[in-house]
Amino acid sequence: MAVTMHDVAQRAGVSIKTVSNVVNGYPYIRDTTRTKVLSAIEDLGYQLNVTARNLRTGRTGIIGLALPELSLPYFAELADAVIVAAEAQGLTVLIEQTSSERSRELEVLSGARRHLTDGLIFSPLAIGAGDEDLLRVDFPMVLLGERIFHGPVDHVTMHNVEAARAATEYLIGLGRRRIAAIGVHTGEVVGSAGLRLQGHLQALERAGIPADPALFGEAGLWHRATGASAMAAVLDSGARPDAVFAFNDAMALGAMHELQVRGLRVPADVAVIGFDAIDDGIYSTPSLTTVDPGREQIARTAVALLVERIAGKETDHVPVQVYADYRILERGSTVPGAP
Amino acid sequence: MAVTMHDVAQRAGVSIKTVSNVVNGYPYIRDTTRTKVLSAIEDLGYQLNVTARNLRTGRTGIIGLALPELSLPYFAELADAVIVAAEAQGLTVLIEQTSSERSRELEVLSGARRHLTDGLIFSPLAIGAGDEDLLRVDFPMVLLGERIFHGPVDHVTMHNVEAARAATEYLIGLGRRRIAAIGVHTGEVVGSAGLRLQGHLQALERAGIPADPALFGEAGLWHRATGASAMAAVLDSGARPDAVFAFNDAMALGAMHELQVRGLRVPADVAVIGFDAIDDGIYSTPSLTTVDPGREQIARTAVALLVERIAGKETDHVPVQVYADYRILERGSTVPGAP
DNA sequence: ATTCCACCCTACATCGATGTAGAGACCCTG
DNA sequence: CAGGGTCTCTACATCGATGTAGGGTGGAAT
């Protein structure tokens, strides 16, 4: 039913392989032959069967992108950026949602989709320190995020500690002293939560401000709702922060909401800074000051590394760690009247 | 290098086809044989080559989802819902972003990915009335959204007119009379913009309120930014609305932002209702009253229809139109103190 | 004892493309 | 004019699975 190379070959009066050569841009073909083949393709409405090519070449032109949840704006925007970057390289992206479940993340690593994709960009949340061995997979992979350090694979990440330190230093620079940290995971050292808290504490220490545990807001998942309730918990404990550093924008927006519900003015009473630079922060009331962790750069770099990994031979590869550049976007939640 | 059925067959001492039969759950296999094969699979770490199966069967287990942009929360949440629904049916989803460009939408319809996917769920934005012919594709497809009416394919959509009418009637029920409409596309009749405006006008007419063009806020793309500037334009024109019906939540949030920037209180001075029920609306200040158009129902239905289309024989199929149920979620932007 | 059917398994062709090897034509060099 | 290189094209094997057709069993039915 469908038109195959065989049909095209017959109509053009050439061999199948010649059609294949034309389609693939093989140079040594007479112009007259090429024209014949192309018009036969046109006439028949031929379309290459990608599956057959995949079987023969072992390449699919698809890369997997495994992330926790698309409904979280940070990941939706990251997916967007990855898709755009992949497209520029002629690749298609297959998204897998792990729902932050360890079992789903292990499934992704087990390579169930391995024959369908040429490689994987993986942003893990549930697996972490101690799981380095799970990352020794036999297909090209690039990691995103903070969960694993010094693993055996390429890793694109951000300057979490430095960027977090910069955020808190920025608040201190505004004259704030009682700075709440929202999104703390007590006991965690390596993940985003651990690193950002570390940067936060460094900044406090350098400024000679003692850290006050009453200002730590615990939040497991980093949603708006958890940000709001972490903020509520801090306020209910009697602490009176004059600034908030939320470890991501979603929580920052939730926290800001909670502050305003309680009649506190942002930024007059409490300045708020987030982390991620999601689009939403531009349109909140007030707009949200945030740390831009270089999302597009991360996406571009991850795709580029993966392409390199796919093309390269397995041997002599030394895992690289790439850190994207960060900067602070100053907006209305810290400076009255800022854009 | 990779383990194939051949290797498994050899190790288990059976034929390749028997391995295939075991893998595919063919019933007539002796238990001892099945056990032998399964342990050979286990020993060798065999994984089915999906590509080869695809070539042979013509099915890939992948469905395409073409939508405008993942960075728009509505579509991100829709994608999430579709992925979940597809997973429940054992299908994987390949997302394509059209960036709302006509050329990209045509490309999607031309079936470039046809051999890679079993079918397509397509949410068009750029193509519309007059393009019905483009939809006569020779692969299974289900349409989402409002752009095309009475096309030749299955279509899952929402009660736009009725839901919009309900939104405006709700505002009227609160005693509001000067209701701005944000997201108007002048001249458009069939798309979401046209239908929602139509419902809005119906509600006004039934209440005997004359429509005032000064209260129409034009917005091409339905982002927060355009919502904010459409709101600004309405206010700058000197109109003094006491309520706003934004045709989606993103614009509603942008409009609400603009109102607050200008010192207007929501909902005291201006009540705001959106459309879409994206998660963001829960955490805005105040939280956003909105129309829930039944997104999950839409996703589930679309996947179910597509599966039916894929399984069914091409003939005797009559295109169906399915309308999801809507309801109003009342929150703080219309009722002070609401959740 | 023959027939039949349910059960269990195998051999071979096949899906639609690409890689390999090599054949034929042509031109250039020495 | 032999030898070599470049250009153009073809035949055939091959990727890894599944569909088809059919060959043996053994037990029940005739």
PDB file of N, CA, C and O (backbone and C1' of nucleotides) in Angstrom, chain D residues 3-27:
ATOM      1  P    DG D   3      49.211  -3.746 -17.854  1.00  0.00           P
ATOM      2  O5'  DG D   3      49.014  -2.484 -16.914  1.00  0.00           O
ATOM      3  C5'  DG D   3      50.131  -1.606 -16.700  1.00  0.00           C
ATOM      4  C4'  DG D   3      49.654  -0.441 -15.858  1.00  0.00           C
ATOM      5  C3'  DG D   3      48.734  -0.849 -14.702  1.00  0.00           C
ATOM      6  O3'  DG D   3      49.254  -0.281 -13.506  1.00  0.00           O
ATOM      7  C1'  DG D   3      47.713   0.854 -16.010  1.00  0.00           C
ATOM      8  P    DG D   4      48.559  -0.568 -12.095  1.00  0.00           P
ATOM      9  O5'  DG D   4      47.796   0.791 -11.813  1.00  0.00           O
ATOM     10  C5'  DG D   4      48.507   2.030 -11.936  1.00  0.00           C
ATOM     11  C4'  DG D   4      47.509   3.166 -11.866  1.00  0.00           C
ATOM     12  C3'  DG D   4      46.490   3.012 -10.735  1.00  0.00           C
ATOM     13  O3'  DG D   4      46.561   4.158  -9.901  1.00  0.00           O
ATOM     14  C1'  DG D   4      45.409   3.549 -12.790  1.00  0.00           C
ATOM     15  P    DG D   5      45.789   4.173  -8.478  1.00  0.00           P
ATOM     16  O5'  DG D   5      44.714   5.326  -8.743  1.00  0.00           O
ATOM     17  C5'  DG D   5      45.142   6.565  -9.314  1.00  0.00           C
ATOM     18  C4'  DG D   5      43.926   7.311  -9.829  1.00  0.00           C
ATOM     19  C3'  DG D   5      42.761   7.332  -8.825  1.00  0.00           C
ATOM     20  O3'  DG D   5      42.342   8.680  -8.625  1.00  0.00           O
ATOM     21  C1'  DG D   5      42.019   6.600 -10.967  1.00  0.00           C
ATOM     22  P    DT D   6      41.283   9.023  -7.490  1.00  0.00           P
ATOM     23  O5'  DT D   6      40.018   9.418  -8.386  1.00  0.00           O
ATOM     24  C5'  DT D   6      40.190  10.329  -9.478  1.00  0.00           C
ATOM     25  C4'  DT D   6      38.911  10.366 -10.275  1.00  0.00           C
ATOM     26  C3'  DT D   6      37.653  10.496  -9.430  1.00  0.00           C
ATOM     27  O3'  DT D   6      36.850  11.527  -9.975  1.00  0.00           O
ATOM     28  C1'  DT D   6      37.437   8.707 -10.942  1.00  0.00           C
ATOM     29  P    DC D   7      35.592  12.101  -9.153  1.00  0.00           P
ATOM     30  O5'  DC D   7      34.379  11.391  -9.908  1.00  0.00           O
ATOM     31  C5'  DC D   7      34.172  11.686 -11.281  1.00  0.00           C
ATOM     32  C4'  DC D   7      33.249  10.644 -11.890  1.00  0.00           C
ATOM     33  C3'  DC D   7      31.842  10.576 -11.261  1.00  0.00           C
ATOM     34  O3'  DC D   7      30.917  10.935 -12.280  1.00  0.00           O
ATOM     35  C1'  DC D   7      32.723   8.422 -11.710  1.00  0.00           C
ATOM     36  P    DT D   8      29.402  11.247 -11.901  1.00  0.00           P
ATOM     37  O5'  DT D   8      28.722   9.821 -11.998  1.00  0.00           O
ATOM     38  C5'  DT D   8      28.430   9.283 -13.275  1.00  0.00           C
ATOM     39  C4'  DT D   8      27.895   7.890 -13.119  1.00  0.00           C
ATOM     40  C3'  DT D   8      26.641   7.786 -12.236  1.00  0.00           C
ATOM     41  O3'  DT D   8      25.550   7.520 -13.098  1.00  0.00           O
ATOM     42  C1'  DT D   8      28.140   5.986 -11.905  1.00  0.00           C
ATOM     43  P    DC D   9      24.073   7.366 -12.506  1.00  0.00           P
ATOM     44  O5'  DC D   9      24.019   5.822 -12.126  1.00  0.00           O
ATOM     45  C5'  DC D   9      23.990   4.856 -13.172  1.00  0.00           C
ATOM     46  C4'  DC D   9      24.272   3.489 -12.593  1.00  0.00           C
ATOM     47  C3'  DC D   9      23.202   2.935 -11.654  1.00  0.00           C
ATOM     48  O3'  DC D   9      22.323   2.106 -12.420  1.00  0.00           O
ATOM     49  C1'  DC D   9      25.445   2.368 -10.994  1.00  0.00           C
ATOM     50  P    DT D  10      21.090   1.389 -11.701  1.00  0.00           P
ATOM     51  O5'  DT D  10      21.702  -0.027 -11.348  1.00  0.00           O
ATOM     52  C5'  DT D  10      22.464  -0.738 -12.313  1.00  0.00           C
ATOM     53  C4'  DT D  10      22.970  -2.032 -11.707  1.00  0.00           C
ATOM     54  C3'  DT D  10      21.921  -2.786 -10.888  1.00  0.00           C
ATOM     55  O3'  DT D  10      21.862  -4.131 -11.318  1.00  0.00           O
ATOM     56  C1'  DT D  10      23.887  -2.465  -9.595  1.00  0.00           C
ATOM     57  P    DA D  11      20.676  -5.080 -10.868  1.00  0.00           P
ATOM     58  O5'  DA D  11      21.466  -6.161  -9.990  1.00  0.00           O
ATOM     59  C5'  DA D  11      22.657  -6.746 -10.493  1.00  0.00           C
ATOM     60  C4'  DA D  11      23.256  -7.674  -9.442  1.00  0.00           C
ATOM     61  C3'  DA D  11      22.224  -8.534  -8.703  1.00  0.00           C
ATOM     62  O3'  DA D  11      22.805  -9.820  -8.459  1.00  0.00           O
ATOM     63  C1'  DA D  11      23.333  -7.121  -7.147  1.00  0.00           C
ATOM     64  P    DC D  12      21.907 -10.970  -7.784  1.00  0.00           P
ATOM     65  O5'  DC D  12      22.399 -10.881  -6.280  1.00  0.00           O
ATOM     66  C5'  DC D  12      23.789 -10.741  -6.013  1.00  0.00           C
ATOM     67  C4'  DC D  12      24.005 -10.596  -4.516  1.00  0.00           C
ATOM     68  C3'  DC D  12      22.999 -11.346  -3.646  1.00  0.00           C
ATOM     69  O3'  DC D  12      23.728 -12.060  -2.672  1.00  0.00           O
ATOM     70  C1'  DC D  12      23.144  -9.108  -2.949  1.00  0.00           C
ATOM     71  P    DA D  13      23.008 -13.093  -1.681  1.00  0.00           P
ATOM     72  O5'  DA D  13      23.505 -12.556  -0.267  1.00  0.00           O
ATOM     73  C5'  DA D  13      24.857 -12.124  -0.136  1.00  0.00           C
ATOM     74  C4'  DA D  13      25.001 -11.253   1.088  1.00  0.00           C
ATOM     75  C3'  DA D  13      24.343 -11.821   2.356  1.00  0.00           C
ATOM     76  O3'  DA D  13      25.219 -11.597   3.443  1.00  0.00           O
ATOM     77  C1'  DA D  13      23.455  -9.676   1.902  1.00  0.00           C
ATOM     78  P    DT D  14      24.857 -12.209   4.880  1.00  0.00           P
ATOM     79  O5'  DT D  14      24.155 -10.957   5.584  1.00  0.00           O
ATOM     80  C5'  DT D  14      24.837  -9.703   5.669  1.00  0.00           C
ATOM     81  C4'  DT D  14      23.932  -8.670   6.272  1.00  0.00           C
ATOM     82  C3'  DT D  14      23.078  -9.167   7.443  1.00  0.00           C
ATOM     83  O3'  DT D  14      23.521  -8.528   8.617  1.00  0.00           O
ATOM     84  C1'  DT D  14      21.841  -7.774   5.960  1.00  0.00           C
ATOM     85  P    DC D  15      23.148  -9.168  10.077  1.00  0.00           P
ATOM     86  O5'  DC D  15      22.278  -8.002  10.729  1.00  0.00           O
ATOM     87  C5'  DC D  15      22.789  -6.685  10.890  1.00  0.00           C
ATOM     88  C4'  DC D  15      21.647  -5.739  11.168  1.00  0.00           C
ATOM     89  C3'  DC D  15      20.635  -6.314  12.151  1.00  0.00           C
ATOM     90  O3'  DC D  15      20.921  -5.802  13.450  1.00  0.00           O
ATOM     91  C1'  DC D  15      19.567  -5.301  10.234  1.00  0.00           C
ATOM     92  P    DG D  16      21.020  -6.928  14.660  1.00  0.00           P
ATOM     93  O5'  DG D  16      19.504  -7.281  14.982  1.00  0.00           O
ATOM     94  C5'  DG D  16      18.677  -6.271  15.543  1.00  0.00           C
ATOM     95  C4'  DG D  16      17.251  -6.738  15.504  1.00  0.00           C
ATOM     96  C3'  DG D  16      16.992  -8.065  16.227  1.00  0.00           C
ATOM     97  O3'  DG D  16      15.858  -7.895  17.039  1.00  0.00           O
ATOM     98  C1'  DG D  16      16.081  -8.139  14.081  1.00  0.00           C
ATOM     99  P    DA D  17      15.491  -8.946  18.201  1.00  0.00           P
ATOM    100  O5'  DA D  17      14.066  -9.494  17.707  1.00  0.00           O
ATOM    101  C5'  DA D  17      12.897  -8.777  17.997  1.00  0.00           C
ATOM    102  C4'  DA D  17      12.032  -8.612  16.764  1.00  0.00           C
ATOM    103  C3'  DA D  17      10.902  -9.619  16.618  1.00  0.00           C
ATOM    104  O3'  DA D  17       9.753  -9.118  17.285  1.00  0.00           O
ATOM    105  C1'  DA D  17      11.969  -9.138  14.506  1.00  0.00           C
ATOM    106  P    DT D  18       8.541 -10.047  17.616  1.00  0.00           P
ATOM    107  O5'  DT D  18       7.845 -10.228  16.196  1.00  0.00           O
ATOM    108  C5'  DT D  18       7.165  -9.130  15.626  1.00  0.00           C
ATOM    109  C4'  DT D  18       6.481  -9.569  14.347  1.00  0.00           C
ATOM    110  C3'  DT D  18       5.387 -10.614  14.541  1.00  0.00           C
ATOM    111  O3'  DT D  18       4.341 -10.286  13.642  1.00  0.00           O
ATOM    112  C1'  DT D  18       7.001 -11.437  13.048  1.00  0.00           C
ATOM    113  P    DG D  19       2.897 -10.922  13.784  1.00  0.00           P
ATOM    114  O5'  DG D  19       2.722 -11.653  12.368  1.00  0.00           O
ATOM    115  C5'  DG D  19       2.799 -10.883  11.178  1.00  0.00           C
ATOM    116  C4'  DG D  19       2.576 -11.777   9.978  1.00  0.00           C
ATOM    117  C3'  DG D  19       1.453 -12.783  10.148  1.00  0.00           C
ATOM    118  O3'  DG D  19       0.777 -12.922   8.897  1.00  0.00           O
ATOM    119  C1'  DG D  19       3.507 -13.929   9.808  1.00  0.00           C
ATOM    120  P    DT D  20      -0.441 -13.896   8.725  1.00  0.00           P
ATOM    121  O5'  DT D  20       0.219 -15.126   7.971  1.00  0.00           O
ATOM    122  C5'  DT D  20       1.211 -14.875   6.985  1.00  0.00           C
ATOM    123  C4'  DT D  20       1.624 -16.188   6.345  1.00  0.00           C
ATOM    124  C3'  DT D  20       0.555 -17.285   6.414  1.00  0.00           C
ATOM    125  O3'  DT D  20       0.513 -17.941   5.156  1.00  0.00           O
ATOM    126  C1'  DT D  20       2.558 -18.055   7.412  1.00  0.00           C
ATOM    127  P    DA D  21      -0.638 -18.981   4.800  1.00  0.00           P
ATOM    128  O5'  DA D  21       0.183 -20.335   4.789  1.00  0.00           O
ATOM    129  C5'  DA D  21       1.494 -20.343   4.203  1.00  0.00           C
ATOM    130  C4'  DA D  21       2.169 -21.637   4.577  1.00  0.00           C
ATOM    131  C3'  DA D  21       1.205 -22.827   4.665  1.00  0.00           C
ATOM    132  O3'  DA D  21       1.762 -23.908   3.926  1.00  0.00           O
ATOM    133  C1'  DA D  21       2.436 -22.633   6.668  1.00  0.00           C
ATOM    134  P    DG D  22       0.964 -25.262   3.736  1.00  0.00           P
ATOM    135  O5'  DG D  22       1.810 -26.229   4.667  1.00  0.00           O
ATOM    136  C5'  DG D  22       3.230 -26.074   4.710  1.00  0.00           C
ATOM    137  C4'  DG D  22       3.761 -26.785   5.929  1.00  0.00           C
ATOM    138  C3'  DG D  22       3.041 -28.104   6.244  1.00  0.00           C
ATOM    139  O3'  DG D  22       4.020 -29.082   6.563  1.00  0.00           O
ATOM    140  C1'  DG D  22       3.139 -26.791   8.154  1.00  0.00           C
ATOM    141  P    DG D  23       3.736 -30.594   6.237  1.00  0.00           P
ATOM    142  O5'  DG D  23       4.857 -31.297   7.124  1.00  0.00           O
ATOM    143  C5'  DG D  23       6.080 -30.587   7.425  1.00  0.00           C
ATOM    144  C4'  DG D  23       6.596 -31.065   8.770  1.00  0.00           C
ATOM    145  C3'  DG D  23       6.139 -32.482   9.139  1.00  0.00           C
ATOM    146  O3'  DG D  23       7.199 -33.135   9.820  1.00  0.00           O
ATOM    147  C1'  DG D  23       5.349 -30.956  10.772  1.00  0.00           C
ATOM    148  P    DG D  24       7.320 -34.718   9.768  1.00  0.00           P
ATOM    149  O5'  DG D  24       7.676 -34.993  11.299  1.00  0.00           O
ATOM    150  C5'  DG D  24       6.620 -35.450  12.101  1.00  0.00           C
ATOM    151  C4'  DG D  24       6.796 -34.883  13.481  1.00  0.00           C
ATOM    152  C3'  DG D  24       6.262 -35.848  14.529  1.00  0.00           C
ATOM    153  O3'  DG D  24       7.207 -36.029  15.550  1.00  0.00           O
ATOM    154  C1'  DG D  24       5.175 -33.710  14.690  1.00  0.00           C
ATOM    155  P    DT D  25       7.391 -37.478  16.206  1.00  0.00           P
ATOM    156  O5'  DT D  25       6.868 -37.280  17.709  1.00  0.00           O
ATOM    157  C5'  DT D  25       5.522 -37.655  18.012  1.00  0.00           C
ATOM    158  C4'  DT D  25       4.949 -36.645  18.976  1.00  0.00           C
ATOM    159  C3'  DT D  25       3.939 -37.291  19.908  1.00  0.00           C
ATOM    160  O3'  DT D  25       4.547 -37.519  21.146  1.00  0.00           O
ATOM    161  C1'  DT D  25       3.112 -35.229  18.972  1.00  0.00           C
ATOM    162  P    DG D  26       4.344 -38.918  21.897  1.00  0.00           P
ATOM    163  O5'  DG D  26       2.908 -38.729  22.550  1.00  0.00           O
ATOM    164  C5'  DG D  26       2.701 -37.668  23.464  1.00  0.00           C
ATOM    165  C4'  DG D  26       1.234 -37.346  23.522  1.00  0.00           C
ATOM    166  C3'  DG D  26       0.361 -38.555  23.865  1.00  0.00           C
ATOM    167  O3'  DG D  26      -0.337 -38.279  25.075  1.00  0.00           O
ATOM    168  C1'  DG D  26      -0.531 -37.342  22.008  1.00  0.00           C
ATOM    169  P    DG D  27      -1.044 -39.507  25.838  1.00  0.00           P
ATOM    170  O5'  DG D  27      -2.571 -39.098  25.670  1.00  0.00           O
ATOM    171  C5'  DG D  27      -2.999 -37.798  26.078  1.00  0.00           C
ATOM    172  C4'  DG D  27      -4.348 -37.494  25.470  1.00  0.00           C
ATOM    173  C3'  DG D  27      -5.416 -38.566  25.746  1.00  0.00           C
ATOM    174  O3'  DG D  27      -6.624 -37.922  26.105  1.00  0.00           O
ATOM    175  C1'  DG D  27      -5.241 -38.203  23.424  1.00  0.00           C
TER     176       DG D  27
END
